[in-house]
C-alpha cells in the first residue's frame, strides 16, 4: 500500500493538485484525521510493507450518519477527490458514499492479499503474500520430507481461495482446498490414497475459509482415518500480510496509483482501477465487489496431475 500512497501523492503533485492523506481509512475521514502530504512525506516508503497512513475497519461509516460526518470533514478540508485503497469493504463503502455525495469523486485502488476483486487480475499485496507463503512452505516441506510427514498448511482467505490455489501449485501441494468449491473430505482421502505409495511427504494447502472448518478440522479427520500418517497442522497467519513488497507489487501499486489520480483529474468517479492483461481498466465499484474473481478450475487440474 505504501507504494500506492507514494504514487498517488507524487502524481497529484506532478499535476499541481494539492494532496492530503487520511489516516486509518474511513474512520479517519469521520474524525478529520487528515494530514497534508508532500513529496518528501512519501520518501523511502516504496520498500516498506503495511501502510504509513494506517488502516482500520469503520463501523460508523456503514451508517448514513457516519458517512455524513465523513463528507463534512472532506468539505471542511477542501477535498473533492478521493483515492480509496482497499478491498471489498472499502469499495462497498465508497459506492454508498458517492451515491449520497456525488460531488466527491472517488476512484478505488485494489489492495488486498486475497486477490478476490473482479476487474483486477492481481490486487496489491497478493504477490508479496504468495511469495511469503512459498518461502514458508518450502521450509515446512523440508521437515515433511525428512520426517515422512503429512502437513496441512492453512493460508489466509476467509472467502477467497486465491492464495491457496496459486501457492498450492507453487509448492507442489498434493491437494488444495478452497472456499469457492465444495470441499469433500472423502475426495481428499481418495487423492491421498491415489498418490505414490513411496512418497515420503505430503502437503495439503487449505484456505482458512474452506467450509469443512479450516486446517485443524481437516487434520483431525485425516488423523482419525489414517492414524499411521505422521500428521501436523501449520497455520501461517499474519506473516502473510507483512514484509517487503515484491517488485511486482511495487510496480502494480505505482501504475494503479498514477492511473487513479489521472482518472479523477479526467472526471471519473465510482470506479476501481485494475490491471487486466497488463492494461489499466476501470470497473464500476458495484461490479468489482459483486462479481468475485473466480477460481480457475484449470489450476486444480494441474495441481492434481503434477503431484502424483
Ligand atoms: O483482507 C482479508 C484477509 O486477508 C482475510 O483473508 C483474512 O481472513 C483476514 O484478512 C484477516 O483479518 P484480521 O487481521 O482482521 O484477522
Short mmCIF file of C-alpha atoms and ligand atoms in Angstrom, two decimals:
data_model
loop_
_atom_site.label_atom_id
_atom_site.label_comp_id
_atom_site.label_asym_id
_atom_site.label_seq_id
_atom_site.Cartn_x
_atom_site.Cartn_y
_atom_site.Cartn_z
CA UNK A 1 0.00 0.00 0.00
CA UNK A 2 2.90 2.36 0.65
CA UNK A 3 3.97 2.19 -2.98
CA UNK A 4 0.41 3.17 -3.97
CA UNK A 5 0.36 6.06 -1.48
CA UNK A 6 3.67 7.28 -2.87
CA UNK A 7 2.34 7.10 -6.43
CA UNK A 8 -0.88 8.96 -5.58
CA UNK A 9 0.93 11.74 -3.72
CA UNK A 10 3.60 12.28 -6.34
CA UNK A 11 1.20 12.10 -9.28
CA UNK A 12 -1.02 14.71 -7.68
CA UNK A 13 1.97 16.98 -7.07
CA UNK A 14 3.12 16.41 -10.65
CA UNK A 15 -0.24 17.80 -11.83
CA UNK A 16 -0.22 20.68 -9.28
CA UNK A 17 -3.05 19.15 -7.30
CA UNK A 18 -2.94 19.62 -3.54
CA UNK A 19 -2.89 16.29 -1.75
CA UNK A 20 -3.65 15.10 1.78
CA UNK A 21 -3.56 11.71 3.48
CA UNK A 22 -6.42 10.34 5.54
CA UNK A 23 -5.22 8.24 8.46
CA UNK A 24 -6.98 5.00 9.47
CA UNK A 25 -9.26 4.87 6.42
CA UNK A 26 -12.91 5.81 6.70
CA UNK A 27 -12.60 6.19 10.47
CA UNK A 28 -10.03 8.94 9.94
CA UNK A 29 -12.31 10.58 7.41
CA UNK A 30 -15.07 10.75 10.02
CA UNK A 31 -12.71 12.06 12.70
CA UNK A 32 -10.95 14.53 10.42
CA UNK A 33 -7.62 12.74 10.85
CA UNK A 34 -6.33 14.36 7.66
CA UNK A 35 -2.71 15.36 7.09
CA UNK A 36 -1.08 17.32 4.27
CA UNK A 37 1.26 15.22 2.13
CA UNK A 38 4.31 16.46 0.25
CA UNK A 39 6.87 14.79 -2.00
CA UNK A 40 9.15 14.12 0.94
CA UNK A 41 6.42 12.60 3.10
CA UNK A 42 6.48 9.55 0.85
CA UNK A 43 10.25 9.22 0.52
CA UNK A 44 11.68 5.78 1.22
CA UNK A 45 8.39 4.01 1.69
CA UNK A 46 8.17 2.06 -1.58
CA UNK A 47 10.10 -0.80 0.02
CA UNK A 48 8.06 -0.95 3.24
CA UNK A 49 5.11 -3.24 3.97
CA UNK A 50 1.95 -2.07 5.71
CA UNK A 51 0.77 1.50 5.27
CA UNK A 52 2.22 4.70 6.70
CA UNK A 53 -1.34 6.05 6.83
CA UNK A 54 -2.52 3.12 8.96
CA UNK A 55 -5.81 1.39 8.36
CA UNK A 56 -8.86 0.18 10.24
CA UNK A 57 -12.40 -1.05 9.90
CA UNK A 58 -15.07 1.57 10.47
CA UNK A 59 -18.47 0.53 11.78
CA UNK A 60 -19.58 4.16 11.78
CA UNK A 61 -19.00 4.55 8.04
CA UNK A 62 -21.59 1.81 7.45
CA UNK A 63 -24.26 4.23 8.71
CA UNK A 64 -25.66 7.27 6.84
CA UNK A 65 -24.80 9.42 9.88
CA UNK A 66 -21.16 8.28 9.77
CA UNK A 67 -20.89 8.98 6.05
CA UNK A 68 -22.41 12.43 6.58
CA UNK A 69 -19.72 13.25 9.14
CA UNK A 70 -17.07 12.00 6.72
CA UNK A 71 -18.48 14.19 3.95
CA UNK A 72 -18.45 17.24 6.20
CA UNK A 73 -14.82 16.64 7.07
CA UNK A 74 -13.87 16.41 3.39
CA UNK A 75 -15.68 19.66 2.67
CA UNK A 76 -14.02 21.34 5.61
CA UNK A 77 -10.63 20.30 4.21
CA UNK A 78 -11.49 21.37 0.63
CA UNK A 79 -11.22 17.81 -0.64
CA UNK A 80 -13.15 16.99 -3.79
CA UNK A 81 -11.43 13.80 -4.94
CA UNK A 82 -10.59 10.64 -3.06
CA UNK A 83 -8.39 7.66 -3.91
CA UNK A 84 -9.63 4.74 -1.82
CA UNK A 85 -7.13 1.96 -1.23
CA UNK A 86 -8.69 -1.31 -0.12
CA UNK A 87 -10.79 -4.34 -0.95
CA UNK A 88 -14.41 -5.38 -0.85
CA UNK A 89 -15.42 -3.46 2.28
CA UNK A 90 -13.72 -0.28 1.12
CA UNK A 91 -15.40 -0.25 -2.26
CA UNK A 92 -18.82 -1.11 -0.89
CA UNK A 93 -18.49 1.85 1.48
CA UNK A 94 -17.15 4.10 -1.27
CA UNK A 95 -20.05 3.16 -3.53
CA UNK A 96 -22.62 4.16 -0.94
CA UNK A 97 -20.71 7.36 -0.25
CA UNK A 98 -20.71 8.56 -3.86
CA UNK A 99 -24.40 7.76 -4.26
CA UNK A 100 -25.14 10.08 -1.34
CA UNK A 101 -22.44 12.66 -2.11
CA UNK A 102 -21.82 12.72 -5.87
CA UNK A 103 -19.81 15.94 -5.67
CA UNK A 104 -16.85 13.94 -4.28
CA UNK A 105 -15.09 11.88 -6.96
CA UNK A 106 -13.85 8.51 -5.73
CA UNK A 107 -11.54 6.10 -7.53
CA UNK A 108 -10.51 2.80 -5.95
CA UNK A 109 -7.17 1.02 -5.99
CA UNK A 110 -7.41 -2.71 -5.21
CA UNK A 111 -5.31 -3.51 -2.16
CA UNK A 112 -5.90 -6.92 -0.62
CA UNK A 113 -3.79 -10.03 -0.27
CA UNK A 114 -6.92 -12.08 -1.10
CA UNK A 115 -6.89 -11.19 -4.83
CA UNK A 116 -10.66 -11.51 -4.95
CA UNK A 117 -11.81 -8.44 -6.86
CA UNK A 118 -13.43 -8.60 -10.25
CA UNK A 119 -11.69 -6.16 -12.60
CA UNK A 120 -8.14 -6.80 -11.37
CA UNK A 121 -6.03 -9.75 -12.45
CA UNK A 122 -3.91 -9.09 -9.38
CA UNK A 123 -4.54 -6.96 -6.32
CA UNK A 124 -1.78 -5.10 -4.49
CA UNK A 125 -0.28 -7.28 -1.76
CA UNK A 126 -1.17 -10.62 -3.31
CA UNK A 127 2.19 -11.23 -4.96
CA UNK A 128 4.07 -10.40 -1.77
CA UNK A 129 1.78 -12.65 0.27
CA UNK A 130 2.11 -15.64 -2.05
CA UNK A 131 5.88 -15.31 -2.10
CA UNK A 132 5.89 -15.28 1.71
CA UNK A 133 3.78 -18.44 1.68
CA UNK A 134 6.07 -20.15 -0.81
CA UNK A 135 9.11 -19.41 1.32
CA UNK A 136 7.42 -20.72 4.46
CA UNK A 137 6.00 -23.87 2.89
CA UNK A 138 9.31 -24.74 1.21
CA UNK A 139 10.75 -24.81 4.73
CA UNK A 140 7.84 -26.89 6.02
CA UNK A 141 8.38 -29.32 3.15
CA UNK A 142 11.90 -29.99 4.42
CA UNK A 143 10.53 -31.22 7.76
CA UNK A 144 7.76 -33.11 5.98
CA UNK A 145 10.32 -34.79 3.73
CA UNK A 146 12.86 -35.58 6.45
CA UNK A 147 10.27 -36.99 8.87
CA UNK A 148 7.93 -38.57 6.32
CA UNK A 149 5.07 -36.36 7.45
CA UNK A 150 1.82 -35.05 6.09
CA UNK A 151 1.26 -31.33 6.67
CA UNK A 152 -1.99 -29.44 6.47
CA UNK A 153 -0.98 -25.84 5.85
CA UNK A 154 -3.60 -23.14 6.33
CA UNK A 155 -3.23 -19.87 4.47
CA UNK A 156 -5.34 -16.71 4.59
CA UNK A 157 -8.53 -16.29 2.63
CA UNK A 158 -11.74 -16.06 4.58
CA UNK A 159 -13.82 -16.01 1.41
CA UNK A 160 -11.15 -16.50 -1.19
CA UNK A 161 -9.00 -19.44 -2.21
CA UNK A 162 -6.67 -17.41 -4.42
CA UNK A 163 -3.68 -17.62 -2.08
CA UNK A 164 -4.13 -21.37 -1.52
CA UNK A 165 -4.63 -22.04 -5.20
CA UNK A 166 -1.56 -20.35 -6.60
CA UNK A 167 0.79 -21.26 -3.75
CA UNK A 168 -0.52 -24.81 -3.80
CA UNK A 169 0.72 -25.12 -7.35
CA UNK A 170 3.92 -23.26 -6.47
CA UNK A 171 4.89 -25.60 -3.63
CA UNK A 172 3.81 -28.76 -5.43
CA UNK A 173 1.00 -29.49 -2.95
CA UNK A 174 -0.73 -32.86 -3.06
CA UNK A 175 -4.16 -31.24 -2.61
CA UNK A 176 -5.76 -27.79 -2.32
CA UNK A 177 -8.97 -26.89 -0.51
CA UNK A 178 -10.68 -23.57 -1.16
CA UNK A 179 -13.96 -21.94 -0.07
CA UNK A 180 -15.20 -21.36 -3.62
CA UNK A 181 -15.62 -25.06 -4.39
CA UNK A 182 -17.41 -27.58 -2.22
CA UNK A 183 -14.72 -29.49 -0.35
CA UNK A 184 -15.39 -33.16 0.08
CA UNK A 185 -13.29 -34.82 2.76
CA UNK A 186 -13.76 -38.24 1.09
CA UNK A 187 -12.43 -36.84 -2.17
CA UNK A 188 -9.38 -35.67 -0.21
CA UNK A 189 -8.91 -39.18 1.22
CA UNK A 190 -9.13 -40.59 -2.31
CA UNK A 191 -6.49 -38.17 -3.50
CA UNK A 192 -4.16 -39.04 -0.67
CA UNK A 193 -4.61 -42.76 -1.37
CA UNK A 194 -4.14 -42.38 -5.10
CA UNK A 195 -0.72 -40.81 -4.58
CA UNK A 196 2.53 -42.75 -4.96
CA UNK A 197 2.92 -45.21 -2.12
CA UNK A 198 6.63 -44.49 -1.69
CA UNK A 199 6.07 -40.73 -1.43
CA UNK A 200 7.61 -39.54 1.80
CA UNK A 201 5.93 -36.16 2.32
CA UNK A 202 2.56 -34.66 1.58
CA UNK A 203 1.30 -31.09 1.75
CA UNK A 204 -2.38 -30.17 1.76
CA UNK A 205 -2.99 -26.44 1.28
CA UNK A 206 -6.18 -25.13 2.88
CA UNK A 207 -7.66 -21.64 2.67
CA UNK A 208 -8.88 -20.52 6.10
CA UNK A 209 -12.45 -20.12 4.86
CA UNK A 210 -12.73 -23.63 3.47
CA UNK A 211 -16.09 -24.98 4.59
CA UNK A 212 -15.09 -28.23 6.42
CA UNK A 213 -13.64 -25.81 9.00
CA UNK A 214 -10.01 -24.99 8.34
CA UNK A 215 -6.78 -26.92 8.82
CA UNK A 216 -7.41 -28.29 12.33
CA UNK A 217 -10.71 -29.88 11.31
CA UNK A 218 -9.18 -31.42 8.24
CA UNK A 219 -6.17 -32.54 10.26
CA UNK A 220 -8.46 -34.24 12.78
CA UNK A 221 -10.32 -36.09 10.04
CA UNK A 222 -7.07 -37.26 8.45
CA UNK A 223 -5.64 -38.40 11.79
CA UNK A 224 -8.77 -40.43 12.52
CA UNK A 225 -8.83 -42.05 9.12
CA UNK A 226 -5.06 -42.57 8.81
CA UNK A 227 -3.62 -42.96 12.31
CA UNK A 228 -0.40 -44.31 10.76
CA UNK A 229 0.30 -40.98 8.97
CA UNK A 230 2.50 -38.64 10.96
CA UNK A 231 0.25 -35.59 10.51
CA UNK A 232 0.89 -31.99 11.51
CA UNK A 233 -1.06 -28.75 11.11
CA UNK A 234 0.59 -25.42 10.40
CA UNK A 235 -1.31 -22.10 10.30
CA UNK A 236 0.73 -19.41 8.56
CA UNK A 237 -1.43 -16.50 9.80
CA UNK A 238 -0.48 -12.86 9.69
CA UNK A 239 3.07 -13.29 8.40
CA UNK A 240 1.27 -13.31 5.05
CA UNK A 241 0.22 -9.71 5.46
CA UNK A 242 3.55 -8.06 6.07
CA UNK A 243 7.06 -7.87 4.74
CA UNK A 244 8.95 -6.20 1.96
CA UNK A 245 6.74 -5.89 -1.10
CA UNK A 246 7.88 -7.77 -4.19
CA UNK A 247 8.86 -5.87 -7.31
CA UNK A 248 5.60 -6.99 -8.96
CA UNK A 249 3.58 -5.39 -6.16
CA UNK A 250 5.59 -2.17 -6.20
CA UNK A 251 5.16 -1.79 -9.96
CA UNK A 252 1.46 -2.64 -9.80
CA UNK A 253 0.90 -0.14 -6.99
CA UNK A 254 2.83 2.57 -8.82
CA UNK A 255 0.87 2.09 -12.05
CA UNK A 256 -2.52 1.99 -10.32
CA UNK A 257 -1.75 4.98 -8.09
CA UNK A 258 -0.90 7.08 -11.14
CA UNK A 259 -3.98 5.81 -13.01
CA UNK A 260 -6.28 6.66 -10.08
CA UNK A 261 -5.16 10.29 -9.85
CA UNK A 262 -5.28 10.75 -13.61
CA UNK A 263 -8.79 9.27 -13.67
CA UNK A 264 -10.03 11.76 -11.05
CA UNK A 265 -8.36 14.57 -12.96
CA UNK A 266 -10.21 13.42 -16.10
CA UNK A 267 -13.58 13.45 -14.34
CA UNK A 268 -14.04 9.76 -13.50
CA UNK A 269 -15.70 8.54 -10.32
CA UNK A 270 -17.18 5.37 -8.81
CA UNK A 271 -14.67 3.03 -10.40
CA UNK A 272 -11.78 0.82 -9.40
CA UNK A 273 -8.54 0.97 -11.37
CA UNK A 274 -7.21 -2.51 -12.08
CA UNK A 275 -4.85 -4.29 -14.39
CA UNK A 276 -6.40 -6.75 -16.83
CA UNK A 277 -3.99 -8.46 -19.21
CA UNK A 278 -1.46 -5.82 -18.23
CA UNK A 279 -3.70 -2.90 -19.30
CA UNK A 280 -5.30 -0.38 -16.97
CA UNK A 281 -9.05 -0.97 -16.88
CA UNK A 282 -11.71 0.84 -14.81
CA UNK A 283 -14.50 -1.24 -13.31
CA UNK A 284 -17.54 0.25 -11.52
CA UNK A 285 -17.42 -0.39 -7.76
CA UNK A 286 -20.71 -2.29 -7.89
CA UNK A 287 -19.24 -4.84 -10.29
CA UNK A 288 -15.83 -5.16 -8.67
CA UNK A 289 -17.33 -6.26 -5.35
CA UNK A 290 -20.29 -8.29 -6.63
CA UNK A 291 -18.50 -10.49 -9.10
CA UNK A 292 -15.63 -12.03 -7.19
CA UNK A 293 -12.75 -13.37 -9.23
CA UNK A 294 -13.43 -17.00 -9.90
CA UNK A 295 -11.28 -19.95 -9.01
CA UNK A 296 -9.58 -21.27 -12.08
CA UNK A 297 -10.50 -24.96 -12.30
CA UNK A 298 -7.50 -25.48 -14.54
CA UNK A 299 -5.26 -24.74 -11.55
CA UNK A 300 -6.80 -27.59 -9.53
CA UNK A 301 -6.47 -29.95 -12.51
CA UNK A 302 -2.80 -29.09 -12.94
CA UNK A 303 -2.04 -29.49 -9.23
CA UNK A 304 -3.67 -32.91 -9.16
CA UNK A 305 -1.94 -34.02 -12.34
CA UNK A 306 1.52 -32.92 -11.26
CA UNK A 307 1.53 -34.10 -7.68
CA UNK A 308 1.42 -37.83 -8.43
O1 LIG B 1 -8.08 -8.96 3.93
C1 LIG B 1 -8.75 -10.15 4.09
C2 LIG B 1 -7.95 -11.09 4.95
O2 LIG B 1 -6.68 -11.15 4.47
C3 LIG B 1 -8.58 -12.46 5.06
O3 LIG B 1 -8.10 -13.39 4.15
C4 LIG B 1 -8.31 -12.82 6.46
O4 LIG B 1 -9.27 -13.68 6.95
C5 LIG B 1 -8.40 -11.52 7.16
O5 LIG B 1 -7.92 -10.57 6.25
C6 LIG B 1 -7.67 -11.44 8.44
O6 LIG B 1 -8.01 -10.25 9.03
P1 LIG B 1 -7.72 -9.90 10.53
O7 LIG B 1 -6.34 -9.38 10.57
O8 LIG B 1 -8.71 -8.85 10.86
O9 LIG B 1 -7.88 -11.17 11.30
#
